[in-house]
Short mmCIF file of C-alpha atoms in Angstrom, two decimals:
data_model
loop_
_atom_site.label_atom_id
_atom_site.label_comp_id
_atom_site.label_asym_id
_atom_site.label_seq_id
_atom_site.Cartn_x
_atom_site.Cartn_y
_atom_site.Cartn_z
CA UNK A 9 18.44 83.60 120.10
CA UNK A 10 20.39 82.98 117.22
CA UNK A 11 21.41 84.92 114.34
CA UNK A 12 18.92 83.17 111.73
CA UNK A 13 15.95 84.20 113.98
CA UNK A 14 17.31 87.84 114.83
CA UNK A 15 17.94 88.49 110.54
CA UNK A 16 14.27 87.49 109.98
CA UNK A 17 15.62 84.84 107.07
CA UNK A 18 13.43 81.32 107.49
CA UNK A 19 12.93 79.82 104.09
CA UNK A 20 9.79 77.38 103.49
CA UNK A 21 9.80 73.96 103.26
CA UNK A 22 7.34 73.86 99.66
CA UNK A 23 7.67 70.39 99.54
CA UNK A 24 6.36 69.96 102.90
CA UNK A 25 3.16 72.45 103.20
CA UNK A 26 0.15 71.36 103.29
CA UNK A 27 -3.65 73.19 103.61
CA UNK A 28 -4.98 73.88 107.59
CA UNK A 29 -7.76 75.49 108.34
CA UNK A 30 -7.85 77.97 105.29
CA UNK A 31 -4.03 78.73 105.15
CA UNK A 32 -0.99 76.72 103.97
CA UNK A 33 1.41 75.44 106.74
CA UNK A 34 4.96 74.09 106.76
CA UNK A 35 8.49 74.79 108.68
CA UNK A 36 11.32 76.29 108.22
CA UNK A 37 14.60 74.34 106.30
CA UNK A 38 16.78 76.00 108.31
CA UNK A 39 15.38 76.22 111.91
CA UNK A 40 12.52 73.99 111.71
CA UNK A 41 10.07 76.56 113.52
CA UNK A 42 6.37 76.49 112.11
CA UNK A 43 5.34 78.74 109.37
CA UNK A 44 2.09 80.34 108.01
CA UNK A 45 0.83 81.60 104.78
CA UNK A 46 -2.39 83.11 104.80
CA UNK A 47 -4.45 83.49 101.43
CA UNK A 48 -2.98 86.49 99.40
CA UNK A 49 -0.20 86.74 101.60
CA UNK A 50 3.72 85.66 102.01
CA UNK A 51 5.37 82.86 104.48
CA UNK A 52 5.50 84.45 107.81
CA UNK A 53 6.61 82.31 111.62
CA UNK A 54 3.11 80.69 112.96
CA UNK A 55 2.09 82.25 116.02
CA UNK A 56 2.02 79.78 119.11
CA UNK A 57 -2.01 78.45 119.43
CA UNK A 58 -3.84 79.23 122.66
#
């Protein structure tokens, strides 16, 4: 793992997000990993889908 996913500091790609399935998704400009934001709340790493 590298630093960038140990300090917790994944910025959003705004440009890039779209609406799915009631929450706005996009990736990370840094790491490219997938990221969430649910209604009312702030960017957080997507969870994988099972």
């Amino acid at each position: 793992m590298d630093l960038h996913s140990l300090l917790g500091r994944h910025e959003p790609d705004l440009m890039a997000s779209r609406w799915d399935e009631g929450r706005f998704v996009t990736s990370c400009t840094i790491c490219g990993r997938p990221m969430v934001k649910p209604p009312g709340g702030g960017w957080l790493l997507a969870r994988p889908r099972r």
